[in-house]
C-alpha cells in the first residue's frame, strides 16, 4: 500500500532527527495502513523498524550506496 510506504518513510525521517515518539506513532500508523493483503515480508520489515524506533535507534537503509 502506497500510504503505508509513505508513512514508513516519514517515520524514518522522524527517527533520523531523533524524534522517536513521532517515529513510533507514524510507524504504527504505517503498519495499520498495510491492511491484511500485504505480504508477510513487508509487514515484518515495518515491524523491525518499529522495534528500532522504540529502542531509540534510527533506521538507515544503505542499499544502493557506494563506499
N, CA, C and O atoms as a MOPAC input file, in Angstrom:
PM7 MOZYME 1SCF
protein

 N      0.84600 1    -1.18200 1     0.00000 1
 C      0.00000 1     0.00000 1     0.00000 1
 C      0.89100 1     1.24400 1     0.00000 1
 O      1.79700 1     1.37100 1     0.82400 1
 N      0.62700 1     2.13700 1    -0.91200 1
 C      1.45500 1     3.34600 1    -1.04800 1
 C      1.38900 1     4.20500 1     0.21500 1
 O      2.40400 1     4.76500 1     0.63100 1
 N      0.22200 1     4.31500 1     0.82300 1
 C      0.09600 1     5.12300 1     2.04200 1
 C      1.00000 1     4.57700 1     3.14000 1
 O      1.65800 1     5.34400 1     3.84300 1
 N      1.03500 1     3.26200 1     3.29100 1
 C      1.89700 1     2.64000 1     4.28800 1
 C      3.36200 1     2.92900 1     4.03000 1
 O      4.12400 1     3.17600 1     4.96600 1
 N      3.76200 1     2.90100 1     2.76400 1
 C      5.15600 1     3.16600 1     2.41700 1
 C      5.53000 1     4.62800 1     2.65400 1
 O      6.64600 1     4.92800 1     3.07700 1
 N      4.60400 1     5.52100 1     2.38300 1
 C      4.86300 1     6.94400 1     2.63200 1
 C      5.00800 1     7.18900 1     4.13600 1
 O      5.91200 1     7.90100 1     4.57000 1
 N      4.12300 1     6.60200 1     4.91300 1
 C      4.21700 1     6.75600 1     6.36800 1
 C      5.49700 1     6.12900 1     6.90800 1
 O      6.10700 1     6.66300 1     7.83400 1
 N      5.90600 1     5.00400 1     6.33800 1
 C      7.15200 1     4.34700 1     6.73100 1
 C      8.34100 1     5.28400 1     6.51200 1
 O      9.23000 1     5.37800 1     7.35800 1
 N      8.34800 1     5.96600 1     5.38700 1
 C      9.41900 1     6.92100 1     5.07900 1
 C      9.38400 1     8.10700 1     6.03900 1
 O     10.43100 1     8.55900 1     6.50200 1
 N      8.19600 1     8.61000 1     6.33800 1
 C      8.07200 1     9.72000 1     7.27900 1
 C      8.57100 1     9.30800 1     8.66200 1
 O      9.25900 1    10.08100 1     9.32900 1
 N      8.23200 1     8.10700 1     9.09000 1
 C      8.70400 1     7.62200 1    10.39200 1
 C     10.23100 1     7.56700 1    10.41900 1
 O     10.85100 1     7.93600 1    11.41600 1
 N     10.83300 1     7.10600 1     9.32600 1
 C     12.29800 1     7.05300 1     9.25500 1
 C     12.90100 1     8.45000 1     9.36800 1
 O     13.93800 1     8.63300 1    10.00500 1
 N     12.25400 1     9.43000 1     8.75100 1
 C     12.74500 1    10.81100 1     8.82500 1
 C     12.65500 1    11.32900 1    10.26600 1
 O     13.58800 1    11.96600 1    10.75600 1
 N     11.55600 1    11.06200 1    10.93000 1
 C     11.44100 1    11.47500 1    12.33500 1
 C     12.54900 1    10.83600 1    13.17400 1
 O     13.19400 1    11.51100 1    13.97700 1
 N     12.76300 1     9.54300 1    12.98700 1
 C     13.78600 1     8.84400 1    13.76700 1
 C     15.17700 1     9.39200 1    13.47400 1
 O     16.00600 1     9.51100 1    14.37600 1
 N     15.43000 1     9.72500 1    12.21600 1
 C     16.74700 1    10.25500 1    11.83800 1
 C     17.04800 1    11.57800 1    12.51800 1
 O     18.21100 1    11.92700 1    12.72200 1
 N     15.99800 1    12.31700 1    12.87200 1
 C     16.19900 1    13.59700 1    13.56300 1
 C     16.10300 1    13.45500 1    15.08500 1
 O     16.18900 1    14.44000 1    15.81900 1
 N     15.92300 1    12.20900 1    15.54700 1
 C     15.86200 1    11.96600 1    16.98500 1
 C     14.48200 1    12.08800 1    17.59700 1
 O     14.34000 1    12.01700 1    18.81800 1
 N     13.45900 1    12.27100 1    16.77200 1
 C     12.08500 1    12.39200 1    17.27400 1
 C     11.43300 1    11.00200 1    17.27000 1
 O     10.59900 1    10.68500 1    16.42200 1
 N     11.84400 1    10.19000 1    18.24500 1
 C     11.40800 1     8.79800 1    18.26500 1
 C      9.94700 1     8.63900 1    18.66000 1
 O      9.31000 1     7.66100 1    18.26800 1
 N      9.40600 1     9.57200 1    19.42400 1
 C      7.98700 1     9.48900 1    19.78700 1
 C      7.12000 1     9.56100 1    18.52900 1
 O      6.19600 1     8.76700 1    18.35600 1
 N      7.42800 1    10.52100 1    17.65400 1
 C      6.67200 1    10.61600 1    16.41200 1
 C      6.98400 1     9.44100 1    15.49200 1
 O      6.09400 1     8.94600 1    14.80000 1
 N      8.22900 1     8.99200 1    15.47400 1
 C      8.61300 1     7.86100 1    14.62700 1
 C      7.80200 1     6.61900 1    14.99800 1
 O      7.31200 1     5.91100 1    14.11700 1
 N      7.66200 1     6.35700 1    16.28100 1
 C      6.89300 1     5.19400 1    16.74500 1
 C      5.42200 1     5.34400 1    16.35900 1
 O      4.80800 1     4.39600 1    15.86800 1
 N      4.86300 1     6.52200 1    16.57900 1
 C      3.44600 1     6.74100 1    16.26000 1
 C      3.18300 1     6.58400 1    14.76100 1
 O      2.21900 1     5.93100 1    14.36000 1
 N      4.03400 1     7.17800 1    13.94700 1
 C      3.82100 1     7.13500 1    12.49400 1
 C      4.09000 1     5.72800 1    11.95600 1
 O      3.38400 1     5.26300 1    11.06100 1
 N      5.10600 1     5.04700 1    12.49500 1
 C      5.38100 1     3.68200 1    12.02600 1
 C      4.23100 1     2.75600 1    12.40100 1
 O      3.90000 1     1.84600 1    11.64100 1
 N      3.62500 1     2.97300 1    13.55100 1
 C      2.44800 1     2.19300 1    13.93000 1
 C      1.31300 1     2.43000 1    12.93700 1
 O      0.61200 1     1.49300 1    12.55400 1
 N      1.13300 1     3.68100 1    12.52300 1
 C      0.12500 1     4.00300 1    11.50300 1
 C      0.47200 1     3.33800 1    10.17000 1
 O     -0.41500 1     2.87500 1     9.45400 1
 N      1.75600 1     3.29400 1     9.84500 1
 C      2.19100 1     2.66400 1     8.59600 1
 C      1.83100 1     1.17900 1     8.59800 1
 O      1.36600 1     0.64700 1     7.59000 1
 N      2.04400 1     0.52300 1     9.71800 1
 C      1.70500 1    -0.89800 1     9.82900 1
 C      0.20600 1    -1.08900 1     9.68400 1
 O     -0.24200 1    -2.00400 1     8.99300 1
 N     -0.56900 1    -0.23500 1    10.32900 1
 C     -2.03000 1    -0.32000 1    10.22900 1
 C     -2.50200 1    -0.08600 1     8.79800 1
 O     -3.46500 1    -0.70900 1     8.35100 1
 N     -1.82700 1     0.81200 1     8.07800 1
 C     -2.21700 1     1.13600 1     6.70500 1
 C     -1.94800 1    -0.01400 1     5.73900 1
 O     -2.52000 1    -0.05500 1     4.65000 1
 N     -1.08600 1    -0.94000 1     6.12700 1
 C     -0.78000 1    -2.05800 1     5.24100 1
 C     -2.00400 1    -2.93300 1     4.98400 1
 O     -2.14700 1    -3.52300 1     3.91300 1
 N     -2.87500 1    -3.00600 1     5.97400 1
 C     -4.04600 1    -3.86000 1     5.81500 1
 C     -3.66800 1    -5.33000 1     5.88300 1
 O     -2.55400 1    -5.67800 1     6.27400 1
 N     -4.59900 1    -6.18100 1     5.50200 1
 C     -4.37300 1    -7.61400 1     5.61600 1
 C     -3.79600 1    -8.24000 1     4.35900 1
 O     -3.32300 1    -9.37600 1     4.39500 1
 N     -3.82800 1    -7.51900 1     3.25500 1
 C     -3.43500 1    -8.11400 1     1.98200 1
 C     -1.95300 1    -7.97600 1     1.64900 1
 O     -1.51600 1    -8.42100 1     0.58800 1
 N     -1.18800 1    -7.37600 1     2.52700 1
 C      0.24200 1    -7.18400 1     2.27700 1
 C      0.99200 1    -8.47900 1     2.58000 1
 O      0.55800 1    -9.28200 1     3.40600 1
 N      2.11500 1    -8.67000 1     1.90600 1
 C      2.87600 1    -9.89600 1     2.15400 1
 C      3.57000 1    -9.83200 1     3.51300 1
 O      3.84200 1    -8.75700 1     4.04700 1
 N      3.84200 1   -10.99600 1     4.04200 1
 C      4.40300 1   -11.11600 1     5.38300 1
 C      5.77200 1   -10.44300 1     5.49200 1
 O      6.08100 1    -9.84900 1     6.52400 1
 N      6.58800 1   -10.52400 1     4.45600 1
 C      7.93000 1    -9.92900 1     4.49800 1
 C      7.86400 1    -8.41800 1     4.70100 1
 O      8.64900 1    -7.86200 1     5.46900 1
 N      6.93300 1    -7.75000 1     4.01800 1
 C      6.82400 1    -6.29800 1     4.18000 1
 C      6.33900 1    -5.94500 1     5.58400 1
 O      6.84800 1    -5.01100 1     6.20500 1
 N      5.36300 1    -6.68800 1     6.07700 1
 C      4.86500 1    -6.42500 1     7.43400 1
 C      5.99300 1    -6.61200 1     8.45700 1
 O      6.15500 1    -5.79100 1     9.35900 1
 N      6.76500 1    -7.68600 1     8.31800 1
 C      7.86700 1    -7.92900 1     9.25100 1
 C      8.93100 1    -6.83300 1     9.15600 1
 O      9.50800 1    -6.43500 1    10.16800 1
 N      9.18700 1    -6.35300 1     7.95300 1
 C     10.14400 1    -5.26500 1     7.76200 1
 C      9.68300 1    -4.00500 1     8.49500 1
 O     10.47300 1    -3.35900 1     9.18300 1
 N      8.41300 1    -3.66200 1     8.34800 1
 C      7.85400 1    -2.49900 1     9.04600 1
 C      7.92600 1    -2.70000 1    10.55400 1
 O      8.21000 1    -1.75600 1    11.29100 1
 N      7.67500 1    -3.90600 1    11.01300 1
 C      7.70600 1    -4.17200 1    12.45500 1
 C      9.12600 1    -4.10000 1    13.00900 1
 O      9.32100 1    -3.67100 1    14.14600 1
 N     10.12500 1    -4.51500 1    12.22000 1
 C     11.51800 1    -4.38300 1    12.66500 1
 C     11.88800 1    -2.91500 1    12.82800 1
 O     12.58200 1    -2.54600 1    13.77500 1
 N     11.42900 1    -2.08600 1    11.91200 1
 C     11.70900 1    -0.65400 1    12.03000 1
 C     11.02100 1    -0.07500 1    13.26800 1
 O     11.60200 1     0.74800 1    13.97500 1
 N      9.79600 1    -0.50100 1    13.52800 1
 C      9.09000 1    -0.03500 1    14.72100 1
 C      9.88300 1    -0.39600 1    15.98000 1
 O     10.02900 1     0.43400 1    16.87700 1
 N     10.38700 1    -1.61100 1    16.04800 1
 C     11.19000 1    -2.03300 1    17.20800 1
 C     12.44600 1    -1.17800 1    17.32800 1
 O     12.86000 1    -0.83100 1    18.43400 1
 N     13.04900 1    -0.84000 1    16.19800 1
 C     14.23600 1     0.01000 1    16.20900 1
 C     13.91400 1     1.38700 1    16.77800 1
 O     14.67500 1     1.91500 1    17.58900 1
 N     12.80400 1     1.96600 1    16.36400 1
 C     12.42200 1     3.29700 1    16.85400 1
 C     12.07300 1     3.25700 1    18.33400 1
 O     12.37100 1     4.19900 1    19.06800 1
 N     11.44800 1     2.18100 1    18.77600 1
 C     11.13300 1     2.05300 1    20.20600 1
 C     12.40800 1     1.96800 1    21.03800 1
 O     12.43700 1     2.38500 1    22.19500 1
 N     13.46500 1     1.42100 1    20.43100 1
 C     14.76700 1     1.33000 1    21.11000 1
 C     15.59800 1     2.60200 1    20.90700 1
 O     16.76700 1     2.66600 1    21.28600 1
 N     14.96800 1     3.60700 1    20.30200 1
 C     15.61000 1     4.90500 1    20.05400 1
 C     16.83300 1     4.78500 1    19.12600 1
 O     17.87300 1     5.40800 1    19.33400 1
 N     16.64800 1     3.95100 1    18.09200 1
 C     17.67000 1     3.79300 1    17.05500 1
 C     17.04300 1     4.11800 1    15.70700 1
 O     16.01200 1     3.54500 1    15.35500 1
 N     17.64700 1     5.02400 1    14.94800 1
 C     17.10700 1     5.31900 1    13.61900 1
 C     17.31400 1     4.13800 1    12.68100 1
 O     18.18700 1     3.30100 1    12.90800 1
 N     16.51900 1     4.07700 1    11.64500 1
 C     16.62700 1     3.03000 1    10.63400 1
 C     17.22700 1     3.66500 1     9.39500 1
 O     16.61900 1     4.54500 1     8.78700 1
 N     18.40800 1     3.22400 1     9.02300 1
 C     19.07200 1     3.77100 1     7.84800 1
 C     19.29500 1     2.64200 1     6.86400 1
 O     19.93300 1     1.64000 1     7.18700 1
 N     18.77300 1     2.80700 1     5.67300 1
 C     18.88400 1     1.80100 1     4.62200 1
 C     20.05000 1     2.18800 1     3.72200 1
 O     19.99200 1     3.20200 1     3.02600 1
 N     21.08500 1     1.40000 1     3.73400 1
 C     22.29800 1     1.71300 1     2.97700 1
 C     22.33500 1     1.01700 1     1.61300 1
 O     23.33300 1     1.11000 1     0.89900 1
 N     21.26300 1     0.32600 1     1.25100 1
 C     21.26700 1    -0.35200 1    -0.04800 1
 C     21.45300 1     0.67200 1    -1.15700 1
 O     20.86600 1     1.75300 1    -1.13000 1
 N     22.27000 1     0.31700 1    -2.12000 1
 C     22.46200 1     1.18500 1    -3.27200 1
 C     23.48200 1     2.28800 1    -3.07100 1
 O     23.76500 1     3.03700 1    -4.00600 1
 N     24.04000 1     2.40800 1    -1.87600 1
 C     25.05500 1     3.43700 1    -1.65800 1
 C     26.42900 1     2.86200 1    -1.95900 1
 O     26.69700 1     1.68300 1    -1.72700 1
 N     27.26500 1     3.70100 1    -2.46600 1
 C     28.62400 1     3.27400 1    -2.80900 1
 C     29.58300 1     3.65700 1    -1.69900 1
 O     29.39900 1     4.67100 1    -1.02600 1
 N     30.61700 1     2.83100 1    -1.51100 1
 C     31.58800 1     3.13900 1    -0.43500 1
 C     32.34000 1     4.42100 1    -0.67000 1
 O     33.18100 1     4.80300 1     0.14400 1

